[in-house]
Structure formats: C-alpha cells, structure tokens
Coordinates of C-alpha atoms in Angstrom, one line a residue:
X1 CA 28.5 111.5 134.1
X2 CA 30.1 112.4 137.4
X3 CA 30.7 109.7 140.0
X4 CA 30.1 110.7 143.6
X5 CA 32.3 108.1 145.2
X6 CA 34.9 106.8 142.7
X7 CA 36.7 104.8 145.3
X8 CA 33.6 102.5 145.5
X9 CA 33.8 101.7 141.9
X10 CA 37.8 101.2 142.1
X11 CA 37.3 98.9 145.2
X12 CA 34.5 96.7 143.4
X13 CA 36.7 96.5 140.3
X14 CA 39.6 95.3 142.4
X15 CA 37.3 92.7 143.9
X16 CA 36.2 91.7 140.5
X17 CA 39.8 91.2 139.4
X18 CA 40.6 88.9 142.1
X19 CA 37.3 86.9 141.5
X20 CA 38.0 86.7 137.8
X21 CA 41.3 84.9 138.5
X22 CA 39.6 82.5 140.9
X23 CA 36.7 81.8 138.3
X24 CA 39.1 81.4 135.7
X25 CA 40.8 78.6 137.5
X26 CA 37.5 76.7 137.1
X27 CA 36.2 77.9 133.8
X28 CA 37.5 80.6 131.3
X29 CA 34.2 81.0 129.7
X30 CA 32.5 81.8 133.0
X31 CA 35.3 84.2 133.8
X32 CA 34.8 86.0 130.5
X33 CA 30.9 86.2 131.0
X34 CA 31.6 87.5 134.5
X35 CA 34.0 90.4 133.3
X36 CA 31.6 91.4 130.6
X37 CA 28.6 91.7 132.8
X38 CA 30.6 93.6 135.5
X39 CA 31.7 96.3 132.8
X40 CA 28.3 96.3 131.4
X41 CA 26.8 97.3 134.9
X42 CA 29.7 99.8 135.3
X43 CA 28.9 101.3 131.9
X44 CA 25.1 101.6 132.8
X45 CA 25.6 103.0 136.4
X46 CA 28.6 105.1 136.0
X47 CA 29.4 105.8 132.3
X48 CA 32.1 105.2 129.9
X49 CA 35.0 107.0 131.6
X50 CA 34.5 105.1 134.8
X51 CA 34.3 101.9 132.9
X52 CA 37.7 102.4 131.5
X53 CA 39.2 103.3 135.0
X54 CA 37.5 100.1 136.4
X55 CA 39.2 98.2 133.5
X56 CA 42.5 99.4 134.6
X57 CA 41.9 98.7 138.2
X58 CA 40.6 95.3 137.5
X59 CA 43.6 94.5 135.4
X60 CA 46.0 95.7 138.1
X61 CA 44.2 93.6 140.7
X62 CA 44.2 90.5 138.3
X63 CA 48.0 91.0 137.6
X64 CA 48.6 91.5 141.4
X65 CA 46.7 88.1 142.1
X66 CA 48.5 86.2 139.2
X67 CA 52.0 87.4 140.6
X68 CA 51.0 86.5 144.2
X69 CA 50.1 82.8 143.3
X70 CA 52.4 82.1 140.5
X71 CA 55.4 82.0 142.7
X72 CA 58.3 79.7 142.6
X73 CA 61.4 79.3 144.7
X74 CA 64.1 76.9 143.6
X75 CA 66.7 77.4 146.2
X76 CA 67.5 75.0 149.2
X77 CA 68.0 77.9 151.6
X78 CA 64.7 79.6 152.5
X79 CA 63.9 82.6 154.7
X80 CA 60.4 82.0 156.2
X81 CA 58.4 84.0 158.8
X82 CA 56.0 82.0 161.1
X83 CA 52.6 83.6 161.1
X84 CA 50.1 81.0 162.5
X85 CA 50.8 78.1 164.7
X86 CA 48.1 75.6 165.9
X87 CA 48.1 72.1 167.1
X88 CA 48.0 70.5 163.7
X89 CA 49.2 73.1 161.1
X90 CA 51.9 75.8 161.0
X91 CA 51.8 78.7 158.3
X92 CA 54.2 81.2 157.4
X93 CA 55.3 83.9 155.1
X94 CA 57.7 83.3 152.1
X95 CA 58.7 86.5 150.3
X96 CA 55.3 87.9 151.0
X97 CA 53.3 84.8 150.3
X98 CA 51.3 82.6 152.8
X99 CA 52.6 79.2 152.8
X100 CA 52.1 76.0 154.7
X101 CA 55.2 74.7 156.7
X102 CA 55.5 70.9 157.0
X103 CA 58.6 68.7 158.0
X104 CA 60.9 69.7 160.8
X105 CA 58.6 72.1 162.2
X106 CA 59.5 71.7 165.9
X107 CA 60.6 74.8 167.9
X108 CA 59.2 77.2 165.4
X109 CA 57.5 80.2 167.2
X110 CA 54.7 82.4 165.9
X111 CA 56.0 85.7 164.6
X112 CA 59.9 85.0 164.4
X113 CA 62.0 84.8 161.1
X114 CA 63.8 81.6 160.3
X115 CA 66.5 80.7 157.9
X116 CA 65.9 77.0 157.0
X117 CA 67.2 74.3 154.5
X118 CA 64.4 72.6 152.6
X119 CA 62.4 72.9 149.3
X120 CA 59.5 74.8 148.3
X121 CA 56.6 73.3 146.2
X122 CA 53.8 75.4 144.6
X123 CA 50.4 74.3 145.6
X124 CA 47.8 77.0 145.3
X125 CA 44.7 77.3 147.6
X126 CA 43.2 80.5 146.5
X127 CA 40.4 80.6 149.2
X128 CA 43.0 80.2 151.9
X129 CA 45.7 82.3 150.3
X130 CA 48.1 79.5 150.3
X131 CA 50.8 79.6 147.5
X132 CA 52.6 76.4 148.2
X133 CA 54.3 74.3 151.0
X134 CA 57.7 74.7 152.5
X135 CA 59.1 71.3 153.6
X136 CA 61.6 72.3 156.4
X137 CA 64.7 69.9 156.5
X138 CA 66.7 71.9 159.1
X139 CA 66.4 75.0 160.9
X140 CA 69.7 77.2 160.4
X141 CA 69.0 80.4 162.5
X142 CA 66.0 82.3 164.2
X143 CA 65.6 86.0 164.3
X144 CA 63.2 87.5 166.9
X145 CA 60.8 90.0 165.7
X146 CA 58.3 92.5 167.2
X147 CA 55.5 90.2 166.3
X148 CA 57.3 87.3 167.9
X149 CA 57.9 89.3 171.0
X150 CA 54.2 90.2 171.2
X151 CA 53.1 86.7 170.7
X152 CA 55.3 85.5 173.6
X153 CA 54.1 88.1 175.7
X154 CA 50.6 87.4 174.9
X155 CA 51.2 83.8 176.3
X156 CA 52.8 85.2 179.5
X157 CA 49.6 87.1 180.1
X158 CA 47.7 83.9 179.6
X159 CA 49.7 81.9 182.2
X160 CA 49.5 84.9 184.7
X161 CA 45.7 85.2 184.3
X162 CA 45.3 81.4 184.4
X163 CA 47.0 81.3 187.8
X164 CA 44.6 83.9 189.1
X165 CA 41.1 83.3 187.6
X166 CA 41.2 79.9 186.2
X167 CA 41.8 78.4 182.7
X168 CA 38.3 78.8 181.3
X169 CA 37.9 82.4 182.3
X170 CA 41.3 83.2 181.1
X171 CA 40.3 81.8 177.7
X172 CA 37.3 84.2 177.5
X173 CA 39.5 87.2 178.5
X174 CA 42.2 86.2 176.0
X175 CA 39.7 85.8 173.1
X176 CA 37.5 88.9 174.0
X177 CA 40.3 91.3 174.9
X178 CA 43.0 90.2 172.4
X179 CA 41.3 88.3 169.9
X180 CA 43.2 85.0 170.8
X181 CA 40.9 82.1 170.1
X182 CA 43.4 79.3 170.7
X183 CA 42.2 78.7 174.2
X184 CA 38.4 79.2 174.1
X185 CA 36.3 76.1 174.2
X186 CA 33.7 75.2 171.6
X187 CA 31.0 75.3 174.1
X188 CA 31.7 79.0 174.9
X189 CA 31.9 79.7 171.1
X190 CA 28.5 78.1 170.6
X191 CA 27.2 80.4 173.5
X192 CA 28.5 83.6 171.9
X193 CA 27.0 82.3 168.4
X194 CA 23.7 81.7 170.0
X195 CA 23.5 85.3 171.2
X196 CA 25.0 86.8 168.2
X197 CA 28.2 88.4 169.9
X198 CA 30.7 86.0 168.2
X199 CA 32.4 89.1 167.0
X200 CA 33.5 89.8 170.4
X201 CA 36.1 87.2 170.1
X202 CA 37.6 88.7 166.9
X203 CA 39.3 92.0 167.1
X204 CA 37.1 94.4 165.1
X205 CA 36.0 97.9 164.9
X206 CA 34.3 97.6 168.3
X207 CA 37.7 96.8 170.0
X208 CA 39.7 99.4 168.0
X209 CA 37.3 102.2 168.6
X210 CA 36.9 101.5 172.2
X211 CA 40.7 101.3 172.8
X212 CA 41.3 104.3 170.6
X213 CA 38.7 106.5 172.2
X214 CA 39.8 105.7 175.8
X215 CA 43.5 106.4 174.9
X216 CA 42.6 109.6 173.1
X217 CA 41.0 110.9 176.4
X218 CA 44.2 109.9 178.4
X219 CA 46.8 111.0 175.9
X220 CA 47.0 113.0 172.7
X221 CA 46.5 112.0 169.1
X222 CA 50.0 110.5 168.2
X223 CA 50.4 108.5 171.5
X224 CA 47.0 107.0 171.1
X225 CA 47.5 106.2 167.4
X226 CA 50.8 104.5 168.0
X227 CA 49.6 102.6 171.1
X228 CA 46.4 101.4 169.1
X229 CA 48.7 100.3 166.3
X230 CA 50.7 98.3 168.8
X231 CA 47.5 96.7 170.0
X232 CA 46.7 95.8 166.3
X233 CA 50.0 94.0 166.2
X234 CA 49.6 92.4 169.6
X235 CA 46.4 90.9 168.4
X236 CA 47.9 89.4 165.3
X237 CA 46.7 92.2 162.7
X238 CA 43.5 90.6 161.6
X239 CA 41.9 92.3 158.5
X240 CA 39.0 93.6 160.8
X241 CA 41.4 95.2 163.1
X242 CA 43.6 96.9 160.1
X243 CA 40.2 98.0 158.6
X244 CA 39.0 99.6 161.9
X245 CA 42.4 101.3 162.4
X246 CA 42.9 102.6 159.1
X247 CA 39.3 104.2 159.2
X248 CA 39.8 105.6 162.7
X249 CA 43.2 107.2 161.6
X250 CA 41.7 108.6 158.4
X251 CA 38.9 110.1 160.4
X252 CA 41.2 111.8 163.1
X253 CA 43.5 113.0 160.4
X254 CA 40.6 114.6 158.2
X255 CA 39.4 116.4 161.4
X256 CA 42.9 117.9 161.9
X257 CA 43.4 118.7 158.2
X258 CA 39.8 120.4 158.2
X259 CA 38.5 118.1 155.6
X260 CA 35.2 116.3 155.2
X261 CA 35.2 112.5 156.1
X262 CA 33.4 110.2 154.0
X263 CA 32.8 106.9 155.8
X264 CA 32.1 105.0 152.7
X265 CA 35.0 106.1 150.7
X266 CA 37.4 105.4 153.8
X267 CA 36.0 101.9 154.0
X268 CA 36.6 101.1 150.5
X269 CA 40.0 102.5 150.4
X270 CA 41.0 100.3 153.4
X271 CA 39.5 97.3 151.5
X272 CA 41.4 98.2 148.3
X273 CA 44.6 98.4 150.3
X274 CA 44.1 95.1 152.1
X275 CA 43.1 92.9 148.9
X276 CA 46.0 94.5 146.8
X277 CA 48.3 93.8 149.6
X278 CA 47.0 90.3 150.2
X279 CA 44.5 89.2 147.5
X280 CA 43.2 86.2 149.7
X281 CA 41.9 88.6 152.1
X282 CA 38.6 88.7 150.0
X283 CA 37.9 85.2 150.7
X284 CA 38.4 85.6 154.4
X285 CA 35.2 85.3 156.4
X286 CA 36.4 87.7 158.9
X287 CA 37.2 90.2 156.2
X288 CA 33.9 89.9 154.6
X289 CA 31.8 90.1 157.8
X290 CA 33.9 93.1 159.1
X291 CA 33.2 95.1 156.0
X292 CA 29.6 94.0 155.6
X293 CA 28.9 94.9 159.2
X294 CA 30.7 98.3 158.9
X295 CA 28.9 99.1 155.7
X296 CA 25.6 98.3 157.1
X297 CA 26.2 100.5 160.1
X298 CA 27.3 103.4 158.0
X299 CA 24.4 103.3 155.5
X300 CA 21.5 102.2 157.9
X301 CA 22.4 103.0 161.5
X302 CA 20.9 106.5 161.5
X303 CA 17.9 105.7 159.5
X304 CA 16.9 102.6 161.8
X305 CA 17.7 105.0 164.8
X306 CA 15.4 107.5 163.6
X307 CA 12.4 105.0 163.0
X308 CA 13.0 103.8 166.7
X309 CA 13.1 107.5 168.1
X310 CA 10.5 106.4 170.8
X311 CA 13.0 104.0 172.4
X312 CA 15.4 105.2 175.2
X313 CA 18.7 106.6 174.0
X314 CA 21.1 103.8 175.0
X315 CA 18.5 101.0 174.0
X316 CA 17.9 102.6 170.7
X317 CA 21.4 103.1 169.9
X318 CA 22.4 99.3 170.7
X319 CA 19.2 97.9 168.8
X320 CA 19.8 100.0 165.6
X321 CA 23.5 99.4 165.4
X322 CA 22.6 95.5 165.8
X323 CA 20.1 95.7 163.1
X324 CA 22.1 97.8 160.7
X325 CA 25.2 95.5 161.1
X326 CA 23.1 92.5 160.2
X327 CA 21.8 94.0 156.9
X328 CA 24.8 92.9 154.8
X329 CA 26.2 90.5 157.3
X330 CA 23.2 88.1 157.4
X331 CA 23.6 86.7 153.9
X332 CA 27.3 86.0 154.6
X333 CA 26.5 84.2 158.0
X334 CA 23.8 82.0 156.3
X335 CA 25.9 80.9 153.4
X336 CA 28.9 80.2 155.6
X337 CA 27.4 78.9 158.9
X338 CA 23.9 77.8 157.6
X339 CA 22.5 78.8 161.1
X340 CA 21.7 82.4 162.0
X341 CA 21.0 83.6 165.5
X342 CA 17.8 85.5 166.2
X343 CA 19.1 86.6 169.8
X344 CA 21.7 89.2 168.4
X345 CA 19.6 92.0 169.7
X346 CA 19.5 90.7 173.4
X347 CA 23.3 89.8 173.1
X348 CA 24.3 93.1 171.8
X349 CA 21.9 94.9 174.3
X350 CA 23.1 93.1 177.6
X351 CA 26.2 91.1 176.9
X352 CA 28.2 93.7 174.9
X353 CA 28.4 96.3 177.8
X354 CA 29.8 93.6 180.2
X355 CA 32.3 92.4 177.4
X356 CA 33.3 96.1 176.8
X357 CA 34.3 96.3 180.6
X358 CA 36.2 93.0 180.1
X359 CA 38.2 94.4 177.2
X360 CA 39.2 97.5 179.0
X361 CA 40.2 95.4 182.1
X362 CA 42.1 93.0 179.8
X363 CA 44.1 95.6 178.1
X364 CA 44.8 97.4 181.4
X365 CA 46.3 94.0 182.6
X366 CA 49.1 94.5 179.9
X367 CA 50.0 97.6 181.4
X368 CA 50.0 96.2 185.0
X369 CA 51.6 93.0 184.2
X370 CA 54.8 94.0 186.1
X371 CA 53.0 95.5 188.9
X372 CA 51.9 92.6 191.0
X373 CA 49.3 94.4 193.4
X374 CA 47.6 96.2 190.6
X375 CA 47.5 93.0 188.4
X376 CA 45.7 91.0 191.2
X377 CA 43.1 93.8 191.7
X378 CA 42.3 93.7 188.1
X379 CA 42.1 90.0 188.1
X380 CA 39.4 90.3 190.8
X381 CA 37.3 92.8 188.9
X382 CA 37.7 90.4 185.8
X383 CA 36.4 87.7 187.7
X384 CA 33.5 89.6 188.9
X385 CA 32.7 90.6 185.4
X386 CA 32.8 87.2 184.0
X387 CA 30.6 86.0 186.9
X388 CA 28.0 88.8 185.8
X389 CA 28.4 87.7 182.1
X390 CA 27.5 84.0 183.0
X391 CA 24.6 85.2 185.1
X392 CA 23.3 87.4 182.3
X393 CA 23.6 84.4 179.9
X394 CA 21.8 82.4 182.2
X395 CA 18.8 84.8 182.3
X396 CA 18.8 85.5 178.6
X397 CA 18.6 81.8 178.0
X398 CA 15.1 82.0 179.4
X399 CA 14.0 84.3 176.5
X400 CA 16.3 83.0 173.8
X401 CA 15.1 81.8 170.4
X402 CA 16.3 78.7 168.7
X403 CA 19.0 79.0 165.9
X404 CA 17.3 79.6 162.5
X405 CA 18.5 77.3 159.8
X406 CA 18.8 79.1 156.5
X407 CA 19.1 77.6 153.0
X408 CA 20.4 79.2 149.9
X409 CA 17.0 79.9 148.6
X410 CA 16.1 82.2 151.5
X411 CA 19.6 84.1 151.1
X412 CA 18.7 84.6 147.3
X413 CA 15.2 86.0 148.2
X414 CA 16.8 88.1 150.8
X415 CA 19.3 89.8 148.5
X416 CA 16.6 90.3 145.9
X417 CA 14.3 92.1 148.3
X418 CA 17.3 94.3 149.2
X419 CA 17.9 95.2 145.5
X420 CA 14.1 95.7 145.1
X421 CA 14.1 98.0 148.1
X422 CA 16.9 100.1 146.7
X423 CA 15.3 100.6 143.2
X424 CA 12.0 101.4 145.1
X425 CA 13.7 104.1 147.2
X426 CA 15.2 105.6 144.1
X427 CA 11.9 105.9 142.2
X428 CA 10.9 102.5 141.0
X429 CA 7.7 102.5 142.8
X430 CA 6.1 99.5 140.9
X431 CA 8.7 97.3 142.6
X432 CA 6.7 97.5 145.9
X433 CA 4.8 94.3 144.8
X434 CA 7.9 92.3 143.9
X435 CA 8.2 91.0 147.6
X436 CA 4.9 89.1 147.4
X437 CA 5.8 86.3 145.0
X438 CA 9.2 86.1 146.6
X439 CA 7.8 85.7 150.1
X440 CA 5.7 82.8 148.7
X441 CA 8.7 81.3 147.0
X442 CA 10.7 81.5 150.4
X443 CA 7.8 79.7 152.2
X444 CA 7.6 77.0 149.4
X445 CA 11.5 76.5 149.6
X446 CA 11.3 76.2 153.4
X447 CA 8.5 73.6 153.2
X448 CA 9.9 69.8 152.9
X449 CA 7.2 67.9 151.1
X450 CA 9.2 64.8 151.3
X451 CA 10.2 64.2 154.9
X452 CA 14.1 63.5 154.9
X453 CA 16.8 62.6 157.5
X454 CA 20.1 63.8 157.1
X455 CA 23.1 62.1 158.8
X456 CA 25.8 64.7 159.6
X457 CA 29.3 64.4 160.7
X458 CA 31.7 66.9 162.0
X459 CA 35.1 65.4 162.5
X460 CA 34.3 62.6 165.0
X461 CA 30.7 63.8 166.0
X462 CA 27.5 62.3 164.7
X463 CA 24.1 63.7 164.4
X464 CA 20.7 63.4 162.9
X465 CA 19.0 66.3 161.3
X466 CA 15.4 65.7 160.5
X467 CA 13.0 67.9 158.3
X468 CA 9.3 67.5 157.7
X469 CA 7.2 70.3 156.4
X470 CA 8.3 73.5 158.4
X471 CA 9.5 71.4 161.4
X472 CA 13.3 71.0 161.6
X473 CA 15.0 69.2 164.5
X474 CA 18.5 68.0 165.3
X475 CA 19.4 65.1 167.5
X476 CA 22.9 64.6 168.8
X477 CA 24.7 62.4 171.3
X478 CA 24.6 63.4 175.0
X479 CA 28.6 63.2 175.0
X480 CA 29.0 65.5 172.1
X481 CA 27.5 68.6 173.4
X482 CA 28.7 70.4 176.6
X483 CA 26.5 73.4 175.9
X484 CA 23.7 72.5 178.5
X485 CA 21.2 74.9 177.0
X486 CA 21.6 73.5 173.6
X487 CA 21.6 70.0 175.0
X488 CA 18.3 70.5 176.8
X489 CA 16.7 71.8 173.4
X490 CA 17.6 68.5 171.7
X491 CA 17.4 65.8 174.2
X492 CA 14.6 66.8 176.5
X493 CA 12.1 67.4 173.6
X494 CA 13.2 64.6 171.3
X495 CA 15.4 62.0 172.8
X496 CA 13.3 61.6 175.9
X497 CA 10.0 61.4 173.7
X498 CA 9.6 57.8 174.0
X499 CA 12.6 57.1 171.6
X500 CA 10.7 57.8 168.4
X501 CA 9.8 60.6 166.0
X502 CA 6.6 60.2 164.0
X503 CA 6.7 61.9 160.5
X504 CA 3.6 61.3 158.3
X505 CA 2.9 57.4 158.0
X506 CA 6.6 56.6 159.0
X507 CA 8.3 56.6 162.4
X508 CA 12.0 57.2 163.1
X509 CA 13.1 55.2 166.1
X510 CA 16.5 55.3 167.9
X511 CA 18.3 55.0 171.4
X512 CA 20.1 57.7 173.1
X513 CA 23.5 56.8 171.6
X514 CA 22.2 56.9 168.2
X515 CA 23.8 53.3 167.4
X516 CA 20.3 51.5 167.1
X517 CA 18.1 53.5 164.6
X518 CA 15.6 52.3 162.1
X519 CA 12.7 53.6 160.1
X520 CA 9.2 51.8 160.5
X521 CA 6.4 52.2 158.1
X522 CA 3.5 50.2 156.4
X523 CA 5.9 48.4 154.2
X524 CA 8.0 47.2 157.3
X525 CA 11.1 48.0 159.2
X526 CA 14.6 49.1 158.0
X527 CA 17.4 49.2 160.4
X528 CA 20.0 52.1 160.0
X529 CA 23.7 51.8 160.9
X530 CA 26.5 54.1 160.4
X531 CA 29.2 53.1 157.9
X532 CA 31.7 50.7 159.4
X533 CA 34.5 49.7 157.1
X534 CA 35.2 46.6 159.1
X535 CA 31.6 45.3 158.6
X536 CA 30.0 43.9 155.5
X537 CA 26.7 44.9 154.4
X538 CA 23.9 42.8 155.9
X539 CA 20.5 42.6 154.5
X540 CA 19.1 43.5 157.8
X541 CA 20.7 47.0 157.6
X542 CA 20.6 50.1 155.4
X543 CA 24.2 51.1 155.7
X544 CA 24.5 54.9 155.2
X545 CA 27.8 56.0 153.7
X546 CA 28.4 59.4 155.0
X547 CA 30.8 61.6 153.2
X548 CA 32.2 64.9 154.4
X549 CA 28.9 66.8 154.1
X550 CA 26.7 63.9 155.5
X551 CA 24.3 61.7 153.8
X552 CA 20.5 62.2 153.3
X553 CA 17.6 59.7 153.0
X554 CA 14.0 60.5 152.1
X555 CA 11.5 58.7 153.9
X556 CA 9.1 58.2 151.0
X557 CA 12.0 56.4 149.1
X558 CA 12.8 53.8 151.6
X559 CA 10.8 50.5 151.4

C-alpha cells in the first residue's frame, strides 16, 4: 500500500511518542493501550510497512523525550541562558533544557548567557517543558548574545514609542508588531479575544508572510530570508513564527528548484523538527493553535471560498480564511479557554486590515529608530491607525455577539461530526444521518435541568456564573472589569435588575459588591458568604469553600 504523504504519518508518530511518555507518567497501562490503538490505526490506514516506520519514529521521539526530561547536573558551576523574564518568574536554558531560575535572580537579562554558582534540582513539568530548577547563589560572568541585544533593542523601541504615542497605544503596537505581550493590558486582550483576533498579538504565519512578501518585493530572496529570520529572533522565536518561516522558506526554495510544493508535508516537516528539538512544544497552546489554523486553511480555504463565490473577492477571501482557520482551532480554543468568540468573522474582516498596517508601521519604526524625523512621522501614522482601530471596535461592538461558553460534550460532538463528514465524503454515505442523534445529545448536554450557581475565582477576582436551562449568565464586581462593553453586558442586564435573579422557584439575591448574597425559596432563606479563614462558620451562612477551579452549588439541593 503506497502512502501519499509519509511525512504526515511520521509527524503523527512523533506526537504519539511524546504523548506516550506523558501518559506513562500517570498510567503505564493507559500508555500501552494508547500505543496499541495507534499502531492498529496506522496498520489499517497505511499498511504494515508504514506501521514499522511509525514504530521507529515513535521510538525516536520517545527516546528524545526521555533524554530531554531525565537530565541531572551535579556541578556547582552552571552555564545558563535566560530565555523568559516576567514580574514573578524567570526561565532559562541549561544544556538545551528549559529550567526555572530562582534564588539570586536580580540583574538577569533576557537573552544573555550567564555562568553562575548554585545547584540544579530535577523537577519535571512535562506540559511546560520544565526539566528542573536552578537555584542561583551568585552570578560569576555574563555574555551578551544576539538574542539579548535584540531583547534590549525591543525595550528601547518601547520607550521611544511610549514617549510619542503613550503607554497604552505603545503596548498594542509592541504586541501586534513584535509579539511582545508583556505590556498589553488585560482589557485590550479581552477585546481582541471578543472579536476573535487574539492571534494578532502572537507572531504567526500572518506576520511572517506579510513581512516576507513586503521584503521580497523590495529586495531579493536571500536578503528577505535573512531579514525575516532576524525578525523571528527579534520577536523571541515562538513556535508559530518558526513554523511560518520554515514553510515560507521551503515554498520559495521549491520554486527555485522547480519542484512541486506540498503544503501539508511542509507543515508536518516543520512540526516534526520543532517537537524533536523541544518535545514540550507539543503542549504549547500557541504551537497547537498555529498548526491547527494552518492545517484548516490549507485543507478548507479553497473549498469554502468556492462555496462563497458570489461574495466580492476581498470579503470572500477574508471570510473563507477565517472559517477555515477555525475548523481545527475551535476544539482547542474551547477546551483551553471554555469561551469561544462568535465575532471572528467581523474581527478578521474589519480589524485585521488595520492591524496589518500597524504591523508594517511598527516594523518600519525599527529601521527608522535612528532617524528622528522619520520615526516621529511614523508615530503620527501609528497614532492615527490606532484611533481608527478603536473607532472600528466601537462600531463593531454594536453588532457583536456574546461569547459562547462551550463544554467538553460540545467539543466531542464537534469532533465526531468532523470524522463523520470525512468518511461521508470518502464514500460512507450512510453516515449522513449520524449528526441527528449527535445534535440532540449536544442540546441535551447544554441544557441544565438542575439550575446551578458556580462561584469562580481567578487570582483575586470573584464572580458568579449562573446556569439554568439554556440560559447562562455571569456576574462580576464592577471594579474587576475595565472592559466597558463586557461590563455593560453583565451589570446593566443583571446587577441593575432589582438585585435578584429568579430561577424556577428559587431567587438568587445579591448586592453590587457580591458581598451579600443569599438564595430564597419555599423552604426559607440561605445566606452565602465567600470563605474567610479568619471567620468561623455561622448557622446563618452557607460558607462556600472555593478551590482553584471554583465551587458549585445546585439550587434544588439547598434547604
């Protein structure tokens, strides 16, 4: 049996090897069953020869992952490269492994190499790719690197822009043009999420292709390739940027070599290289979303565009790309963030063009950094562009839809529907009736027969999430949300509605600070208070002990 795209099988086998190691940490039996099922599927789909090839690749990925995480350093003199610096944590690279740095971590700058005295403790966190902890006692020496110079120049760009256009606008430019999310506020992040354009603040294929194509028109292949690679380093070399740069380079090289370019194989080859280089990339949300969106665009963009042939060229192109990118990205977004934006079409149609201009202007500001008059002119254009973006957001908010809260059942149904659609298009016509019971199941899973109130906490923020039937609502403190659009949606409708919400025969009562809450029904009244460790439980209160994920109470279970 011939395999059309062997790189797809090899890439999936590498993923399976890394997942096997992760599953084995929790249950050896589940890991063995996972491997047996994987090889059975490969044998059925691709035949015996490819199954043996996948066994080899899976073994290579498994061995690579084992070597990566089972690392020990007993010396007191350590060579560490600082990779990420935040307010609370510092992460580095120790002999190719990601480590957390604690102890004497002052004056450690992102991107530079250090020789320190201290000790290393192995402490694996597979999902975050952390192999251990480096406790720094003293910094012996520091060596500046290209990445370090890029990071410091990034900070200088930020300071110069802040002087000209203000702190908030500068944070948007830095995140959109350079992928630097250290400065952007949670309010602006929420706005971008609401309109489905949060990928703008992560350097991805959109950024790389835009920069590469502009440079290619100005200069030749080699100059544009080198300049784009420096841009990738300047933005911190995220997996999404590396993926896009690799695919773009392969595409251009294939054209020069007069060879056919297969986008799916190129995508799988880049993923294979990245996960073998750093196995923890497989668990990165940015990595998963980048590849899921790229695969969706490759497979479905043309088909969706053909179905929308009556739309004008630019509108049809933007809508088809947006829908295609969501095909495989939707379940990842739903599982990771629980909320899905229904406004991604408006965002990509109206906001992305303005952000494209911002990316170009931001990148030109790098070249014009040392030319004061040109830099100031660029800042004026950037300010005008951001004003246009804010105006566009204000208008789009008038037609925006609320965020859709998605549970695991909906994601499972969605994935099953995708599988059914695949088999139906490949000749299994009887599967056309499969979506009917699945849709009924999805509606059943979305309906709450027992109205419930979930007390949620994120860091120091408190909120109440209420579900009854198909109705879902969230109440938050006024001081907790600076996003006025989201604030109006919650407080105008619910908090100003007489201070109560009626659910069936019960009434949930509260004040605007959420400090005085109780449930009243036929059997009486129950007061609800947030857990206070300094206060003993009283018979007048039902104290809710809120763990990290929130606590839940059902109205029909409260007496």
